[in-house]
XYZ file of C-alpha atoms in Angstrom:
79
model
C 151.879 132.114 31.903
C 150.211 135.101 30.296
C 152.239 137.693 28.446
C 151.178 141.337 28.392
C 148.718 143.401 30.359
C 145.027 142.951 31.016
C 143.222 145.185 28.433
C 140.646 146.299 31.023
C 143.447 147.824 33.085
C 144.558 149.890 30.084
C 141.187 151.606 29.700
C 140.127 149.463 26.727
C 136.461 148.539 26.913
C 135.840 144.818 27.039
C 133.137 143.218 24.937
C 129.703 143.126 26.543
C 127.528 140.344 25.154
C 123.944 140.998 24.117
C 121.055 139.536 26.092
C 120.313 137.061 23.281
C 122.807 134.828 21.485
C 121.905 132.860 18.352
C 124.175 130.110 17.015
C 123.940 128.522 13.583
C 125.837 125.395 12.616
C 126.474 125.353 8.866
C 127.477 122.346 6.778
C 127.095 122.747 3.034
C 129.706 120.479 1.402
C 128.751 121.418 -2.172
C 126.479 123.761 -4.064
C 124.941 121.167 -6.360
C 122.767 118.077 -6.065
C 121.083 117.609 -2.706
C 122.702 120.778 -1.312
C 121.923 122.987 -4.347
C 119.638 125.410 -2.474
C 121.233 125.187 0.972
C 123.122 128.472 0.686
C 119.951 130.340 -0.270
C 118.145 128.709 2.654
C 120.894 129.923 4.995
C 120.553 133.464 3.606
C 116.770 133.362 4.155
C 117.303 132.065 7.689
C 119.666 134.934 8.562
C 117.422 137.523 6.890
C 114.463 136.185 8.883
C 116.430 136.556 12.129
C 117.287 140.155 11.250
C 113.715 141.010 10.319
C 111.855 139.278 13.144
C 114.123 139.681 16.162
C 113.278 142.842 18.063
C 116.020 142.650 20.679
C 119.729 143.100 20.022
C 121.442 139.755 19.584
C 124.815 138.193 18.899
C 124.903 135.901 15.871
C 127.464 133.099 15.851
C 127.873 131.114 12.638
C 129.959 127.959 12.956
C 131.055 126.470 9.646
C 131.551 122.723 9.941
C 133.533 122.000 6.773
C 131.512 123.647 4.017
C 132.902 123.937 0.500
C 135.078 126.895 -0.494
C 132.245 128.737 -2.283
C 130.117 128.670 0.884
C 133.055 129.742 3.047
C 133.687 132.678 0.700
C 130.020 133.692 0.892
C 130.048 133.506 4.699
C 133.130 135.748 4.766
C 131.394 138.168 2.403
C 128.284 138.202 4.600
C 130.448 138.926 7.648
C 131.702 142.130 6.055
């Protein structure tokens, strides 16, 4: 059972998705060794999307158990 009122009935605008949705799955378990440059590669990937995508898009980043430093950076990038 739902509790409360439907937001659309209260005059609150519901979210309208963009025509294009991009999803990234991120798994960077550490920032050294094999994964040393993975965070920089992710930043380049996102910057490339921003620069080369002409249409408005929704970006979904799914973190699949990255280390705390990567999670902190993703949170910082979100802001």
